[in-house]
């Protein structure tokens, strides 16, 4: 088998002997990992998937039936812009780094490993969901997300192999060894160790947690380390579909729930009550907020100063790229009270990125609330305050209600069943998850999508079972 024919790429793989040798060792381990931890029970089925075979507009979304282990995991970077420069920080205007700058080597490897770790983690979290899919259309979307997360792992492994030598290779191996939710060798970030074992979890995960990915990748797409920037720029084209799956998935659940609310008791009618949907939103939104890191962070200042990680749309939205003379006022807990605290902007860049993310999430909420309004209902869903249920940063170790009021840990314990999914809620949702795999059919707890994929109708054989 000629590996390089099977790996579509625009990084001159056929001429790079060192990279070839590294990938030759890594690829079989990757395939073993995919067979062990990828979607269980569907590896030999034909799935109507899009595959990137080039970065040109007509090449990155080729649709055809493919068995997932035969998916052509490619290595793609957005084409280089001649004369690229570092776009922010202390080295603003200097030529972009083509190699890893020695003094930032460890930080940069950490950034890439942390991003890379999330990609296989989500595949692991979602590996059983195919068995309870609400329709073939949804099953196909799940598998599309899964193979693309696999490709994103490739993208990060390419950077590790290509730019970090021996320790990069070790890190690439370790990415295949950690396991989501395994206490002995967990994935790096907590949201990626949480179970994602029903489809409401899946939609909330792709809405909120994949969206964190969008913002992290956007900040890295600004990087002065050019191979990283160009890799992330291309990954973002694929990521958009993942968030579409989550956003429209939740919208369809909300719509169906609204229809059932008008008919009677949602539980008796086999739907998901609105208050359970709200709790899943609270859970995944708060865990996803943690992924941005502490509100006050010297790492964020260092990464920005070094030109490694910018702000969201740094070039498009800002004219001043040093971020030195500004401050951000944050609420911080002092002496049992919330008090405003001024932080130099560079140290508050995690919070700046998080704020952009929250604005984006609010648009999703507006769409779901429109689905409720369209059905004539007055009930509304909301995002909890960003201080609620946090495990990282300023608010970790304190308790807040969903409106962001500081409360005692006893009160939180007493009321947490109002705000977060209980075991009973999760069991109820799981009890609805029966597979629906007939062409054109859909489970009772979710509305069908407005349109199919790539111009196909909803009634299309997206997966050949
Ligand atoms: Fe990804
Ligand atoms: Fe994703």
XYZ file of C-alpha atoms and ligand atoms in Angstrom:
467
model
C 0.000 0.000 0.000
C 1.335 3.398 -0.871
C 0.534 5.520 2.162
C 1.013 8.825 0.451
C -1.576 8.178 -2.238
C -4.024 7.501 0.554
C -3.260 10.705 2.438
C -4.427 13.694 0.434
C -2.255 16.626 1.421
C -0.838 19.938 0.358
C 2.330 19.742 2.433
C 4.543 17.955 -0.123
C 4.359 14.743 1.852
C 5.799 12.676 -1.009
C 9.032 14.708 -0.824
C 9.418 14.919 2.943
C 11.203 11.708 3.988
C 11.390 12.597 7.679
C 7.667 13.268 7.933
C 6.919 10.125 5.940
C 8.891 7.986 8.341
C 7.151 9.516 11.338
C 3.692 9.054 9.836
C 4.480 5.497 8.757
C 4.897 4.585 12.388
C 1.962 6.617 13.600
C -0.670 5.689 10.968
C -1.133 2.000 11.955
C -1.535 3.046 15.591
C -4.060 5.639 14.548
C -6.078 3.039 12.618
C -5.961 0.687 15.614
C -7.217 3.514 17.786
C -9.998 4.312 15.291
C -11.170 0.692 15.165
C -11.103 0.411 18.943
C -12.491 3.827 19.898
C -14.301 5.049 16.755
C -18.063 4.607 16.136
C -18.956 1.172 17.410
C -20.901 -1.168 15.146
C -20.764 0.835 11.925
C -17.187 0.597 10.717
C -18.049 -1.547 7.692
C -21.091 0.483 6.606
C -21.168 2.863 3.671
C -21.757 6.406 4.898
C -22.504 9.415 2.722
C -19.596 11.605 3.821
C -17.740 14.632 2.654
C -14.002 14.288 2.305
C -11.483 17.070 1.825
C -9.206 16.198 -1.079
C -7.741 19.670 -1.594
C -8.097 23.149 -0.117
C -9.604 24.625 -3.278
C -13.268 25.641 -3.040
C -14.259 22.675 -5.259
C -12.007 20.196 -3.473
C -12.608 20.404 0.210
C -16.115 18.998 0.250
C -16.346 15.884 -1.921
C -19.453 13.838 -1.124
C -19.637 10.085 -1.633
C -20.273 6.804 0.161
C -17.253 5.675 2.133
C -16.523 3.197 4.921
C -15.123 5.136 7.841
C -11.818 3.245 8.218
C -11.206 4.007 4.505
C -11.828 7.715 5.011
C -8.963 9.670 3.479
C -7.628 11.547 6.481
C -5.737 14.366 4.850
C -3.225 16.994 5.883
C -4.269 20.406 4.702
C -3.031 23.883 5.376
C -4.593 26.979 3.958
C -2.185 28.192 1.233
C 0.557 30.519 2.499
C 0.295 34.249 1.996
C 3.590 35.663 0.772
C 5.267 38.046 3.201
C 3.161 37.024 6.226
C 4.075 38.823 9.449
C 3.373 38.396 13.152
C 0.056 40.206 13.591
C 0.132 41.136 17.301
C 2.170 41.205 20.477
C 5.764 42.259 21.078
C 7.038 41.031 17.702
C 4.297 42.730 15.740
C 5.320 43.245 12.100
C 8.274 40.832 12.183
C 8.270 38.037 9.585
C 5.966 35.167 10.655
C 7.780 32.224 12.272
C 8.272 29.349 9.826
C 9.972 27.226 12.474
C 9.162 26.984 16.165
C 10.957 29.843 17.949
C 13.231 28.192 20.541
C 12.065 30.169 23.557
C 8.382 29.369 22.872
C 8.882 25.747 22.006
C 7.350 24.339 25.194
C 4.366 26.692 25.244
C 3.620 26.067 21.617
C 3.852 22.304 21.969
C 1.487 22.526 24.943
C -1.037 24.555 22.945
C -0.945 22.072 20.056
C -1.141 19.009 22.297
C -4.070 20.467 24.256
C -5.975 21.257 21.069
C -5.011 17.905 19.530
C -6.185 15.968 22.586
C -9.749 17.247 22.237
C -10.140 15.766 18.753
C -9.853 12.026 19.511
C -11.480 12.632 22.915
C -14.759 13.690 21.318
C -14.745 10.643 19.031
C -14.366 8.466 22.115
C -17.160 10.288 23.937
C -19.517 9.748 21.006
C -18.603 6.223 20.011
C -21.862 4.527 21.033
C -24.296 7.148 19.771
C -24.767 5.548 16.342
C -26.649 2.742 18.081
C -29.411 5.090 19.248
C -29.616 7.548 16.346
C -32.959 9.334 15.828
C -32.646 9.057 12.018
C -30.217 8.067 9.276
C -29.656 11.755 8.607
C -28.522 12.290 12.193
C -26.402 9.158 12.142
C -24.602 10.433 9.084
C -23.980 13.811 10.683
C -22.552 12.115 13.763
C -20.134 10.103 11.641
C -19.191 13.186 9.617
C -18.259 14.980 12.803
C -16.331 11.915 13.998
C -14.193 11.462 10.870
C -13.423 15.176 10.763
C -12.337 15.187 14.395
C -10.094 12.304 13.355
C -8.695 14.490 10.588
C -8.171 17.344 13.034
C -6.077 14.987 15.114
C -4.028 14.378 11.961
C -3.649 18.135 11.535
C -2.188 18.556 15.012
C -0.047 15.421 14.679
C 1.363 16.801 11.442
C 2.534 19.871 13.367
C 4.032 17.753 16.152
C 5.834 15.448 13.729
C 6.816 18.180 11.346
C 8.089 20.807 13.775
C 8.927 19.284 17.151
C 11.251 16.365 16.453
C 11.466 13.603 18.990
C 9.299 15.062 21.763
C 6.687 15.878 19.118
C 6.614 12.225 18.120
C 6.215 11.184 21.755
C 3.318 13.603 22.175
C 1.706 12.276 18.975
C 1.863 8.766 20.412
C 0.405 9.912 23.729
C -2.578 11.435 21.899
C -3.583 7.880 20.974
C -3.006 6.537 24.473
C -5.134 8.793 26.670
C -8.833 7.884 26.873
C -11.856 10.055 27.558
C -13.195 9.488 31.055
C -10.518 6.960 32.007
C -9.348 7.879 35.523
C -5.860 6.425 34.924
C -5.176 8.170 31.623
C -7.848 10.853 31.150
C -8.021 13.380 28.359
C -6.456 16.732 29.268
C -9.553 18.930 29.535
C -12.515 18.083 31.768
C -15.318 18.714 29.255
C -13.740 15.953 27.189
C -13.974 13.457 30.019
C -17.713 13.959 30.515
C -19.972 11.224 29.150
C -21.784 12.088 25.931
C -24.032 9.066 25.837
C -27.354 10.361 24.575
C -28.297 12.566 21.654
C -29.320 15.556 23.747
C -25.793 15.481 25.162
C -24.418 15.160 21.641
C -26.306 18.182 20.324
C -25.384 20.271 23.370
C -21.774 19.149 23.051
C -21.515 20.068 19.368
C -23.302 23.364 20.035
C -21.292 24.478 23.063
C -18.072 22.470 23.232
C -17.289 22.381 19.506
C -17.963 26.099 19.560
C -15.217 26.561 22.116
C -13.065 24.796 19.503
C -14.087 27.390 16.955
C -12.865 30.202 19.206
C -9.621 28.468 20.182
C -8.908 27.693 16.529
C -9.776 31.258 15.544
C -7.279 32.613 18.064
C -4.628 30.164 16.806
C -5.500 30.965 13.186
C -4.049 34.421 13.985
C -0.796 32.857 15.213
C 2.586 34.203 14.171
C 3.718 30.556 13.872
C 2.580 30.243 10.304
C 2.096 26.465 9.938
C -0.209 26.534 12.980
C -2.163 29.504 11.670
C -2.665 27.928 8.254
C -3.653 24.550 9.732
C -6.265 26.116 11.990
C -7.643 28.280 9.221
C -8.458 25.154 7.239
C -9.863 23.254 10.235
C -12.336 26.075 10.794
C -13.996 25.369 7.440
C -14.901 21.886 8.683
C -15.773 22.958 12.216
C -18.691 25.075 10.981
C -20.651 21.928 10.134
C -20.164 20.509 13.629
C -21.765 23.551 15.198
C -24.524 23.439 12.609
C -25.264 19.880 13.767
C -25.496 20.992 17.407
C -27.368 24.216 16.844
C -29.985 22.783 14.474
C -30.156 19.552 16.487
C -31.159 21.439 19.625
C -33.478 23.624 17.612
C -35.262 20.524 16.316
C -35.557 19.063 19.823
C -36.993 22.356 21.096
C -39.434 22.526 18.214
C -40.682 18.986 18.858
C -40.985 19.644 22.588
C -43.005 22.774 21.835
C -45.356 20.800 19.583
C -45.865 18.205 22.304
C -46.384 20.884 24.983
C -49.399 22.065 23.024
C -50.795 18.535 22.928
C -50.412 17.693 26.603
C -47.821 16.315 28.998
C -44.477 16.125 27.218
C -43.272 13.120 29.199
C -46.428 11.143 28.603
C -46.122 11.952 24.927
C -42.510 10.719 24.824
C -40.755 14.056 24.373
C -37.998 15.849 26.289
C -39.405 18.432 28.740
C -38.112 21.960 28.334
C -36.650 22.050 31.850
C -34.417 19.077 31.045
C -33.228 20.794 27.872
C -32.417 23.871 29.993
C -30.387 21.751 32.410
C -28.356 20.226 29.589
C -27.686 23.748 28.301
C -26.523 24.789 31.779
C -24.255 21.762 32.066
C -22.480 21.948 28.698
C -22.317 25.742 28.564
C -20.610 25.945 31.968
C -18.137 23.142 31.229
C -17.342 24.732 27.878
C -16.671 28.116 29.521
C -13.969 26.419 31.579
C -12.144 25.484 28.379
C -11.117 29.095 27.862
C -8.970 29.001 31.017
C -8.757 31.374 33.961
C -10.204 34.893 33.747
C -6.839 36.248 34.862
C -3.987 34.420 33.218
C -0.286 35.120 32.814
C -0.149 32.370 30.167
C -2.600 34.276 27.999
C -0.388 37.359 28.344
C 2.746 35.384 27.416
C 1.127 33.728 24.392
C -0.120 37.059 23.135
C 3.183 38.850 23.746
C 4.998 36.083 21.867
C 2.627 36.374 18.907
C 1.443 32.784 19.329
C -2.245 33.171 20.172
C -4.219 36.261 19.163
C -7.680 37.520 19.841
C -10.756 36.378 17.918
C -10.453 37.932 14.438
C -7.436 39.943 15.611
C -6.762 41.386 12.146
C -10.365 42.055 11.225
C -11.728 43.504 14.458
C -8.790 45.418 15.964
C -6.569 48.271 14.791
C -4.291 48.250 17.826
C -2.403 44.961 18.173
C -0.228 45.403 21.248
C -3.012 45.315 23.893
C -0.656 46.975 26.367
C -2.389 50.136 27.532
C -5.859 48.832 28.264
C -7.511 47.185 31.238
C -10.539 44.968 31.609
C -12.787 45.149 34.653
C -13.773 41.727 35.961
C -15.940 40.649 38.869
C -13.821 38.797 41.356
C -14.652 37.218 44.717
C -13.047 39.026 47.650
C -13.981 38.509 51.281
C -17.161 36.658 50.376
C -18.382 39.326 47.977
C -18.203 40.053 44.279
C -16.054 43.110 43.651
C -14.876 44.745 40.444
C -11.195 44.299 39.727
C -9.121 45.916 36.993
C -6.834 43.581 35.100
C -4.252 44.517 32.422
C -5.833 43.495 29.128
C -3.114 41.031 28.160
C -3.790 39.080 31.344
C -7.513 39.025 30.613
C -7.403 37.684 27.057
C -8.999 34.358 27.997
C -11.952 36.374 29.211
C -11.968 38.478 26.038
C -12.170 35.303 23.935
C -14.804 33.822 26.252
C -16.932 36.952 25.868
C -16.911 36.568 22.072
C -17.935 32.937 22.529
C -20.832 33.826 24.813
C -22.155 36.326 22.257
C -22.125 33.556 19.660
C -23.952 31.126 21.986
C -26.622 33.749 22.620
C -27.462 33.712 18.922
C -28.201 29.996 19.229
C -30.499 30.666 22.168
C -32.324 33.306 20.136
C -32.913 30.774 17.358
C -34.272 28.158 19.781
C -36.492 30.717 21.442
C -37.800 31.628 18.030
C -38.706 27.960 17.562
C -40.730 28.231 20.799
C -42.340 31.495 19.699
C -43.183 30.043 16.283
C -45.170 27.328 18.040
C -47.016 30.021 19.987
C -45.409 29.326 23.366
C -44.286 31.944 25.893
C -41.667 29.788 27.664
C -38.040 30.688 26.905
C -34.615 29.075 27.266
C -31.598 31.030 28.498
C -27.864 30.860 29.072
C -26.847 30.719 32.719
C -24.534 33.423 34.030
C -20.878 32.744 33.189
C -20.055 32.395 36.913
C -22.450 29.470 37.342
C -20.962 25.963 37.876
C -17.361 26.779 37.045
C -14.381 24.550 37.777
C -11.620 26.730 36.356
C -10.692 30.347 37.019
C -11.908 33.096 39.348
C -15.252 31.502 40.160
C -14.086 27.937 40.751
C -14.389 27.023 44.421
C -17.339 29.399 44.913
C -21.016 28.739 44.327
C -23.330 30.820 42.167
C -26.915 30.499 41.051
C -27.825 30.619 37.358
C -28.209 34.414 37.603
C -24.632 34.739 38.856
C -25.442 35.581 42.491
C -22.921 34.335 45.009
C -24.583 31.699 47.201
C -23.392 29.270 49.856
C -22.212 25.826 48.845
C -25.086 24.408 50.949
C -27.615 26.353 48.931
C -25.982 25.196 45.719
C -26.178 21.568 46.815
C -29.793 22.026 47.839
C -30.796 23.566 44.531
C -28.513 21.945 42.008
C -31.212 19.517 40.825
C -33.115 22.592 39.568
C -30.149 23.620 37.438
C -28.160 20.581 36.367
C -29.274 17.229 34.956
C -30.022 14.729 37.708
C -29.453 11.005 37.349
C -33.215 10.654 36.824
C -33.171 13.293 34.073
C -30.341 11.489 32.316
C -32.065 8.142 32.664
C -35.288 9.599 31.302
C -33.501 11.030 28.258
C -31.678 7.751 27.716
C -34.989 5.888 27.907
C -36.128 7.766 24.783
C -33.067 6.849 22.773
C -34.246 4.019 20.525
C -32.622 3.796 17.121
C -34.700 4.865 14.128
C -32.960 3.669 10.974
C -35.694 3.396 8.371
C -35.163 5.751 5.469
C -37.143 8.967 5.985
C -38.273 8.100 9.540
C -37.529 10.135 12.670
C -37.711 9.539 16.416
C -40.686 11.008 18.263
C -38.644 13.371 20.494
C -37.112 15.436 17.686
C -38.434 17.248 14.615
C -37.029 16.399 11.166
C -34.500 18.846 9.664
C -35.639 21.560 7.288
C -33.443 20.153 4.504
C -31.095 17.229 3.912
C -27.374 17.169 3.198
C -25.813 18.397 -0.044
C -29.162 18.904 -1.767
C -30.406 15.416 -0.865
C -33.833 15.104 0.765
C -34.282 13.996 4.379
C -35.603 10.744 2.859
C -32.229 9.617 1.577
C -30.166 6.582 2.476
C -27.414 8.512 4.288
C -26.060 5.301 5.779
C -26.405 1.890 4.098
C -27.074 -0.509 6.923
Fe -12.134 19.440 15.687
Fe -15.527 19.771 15.876
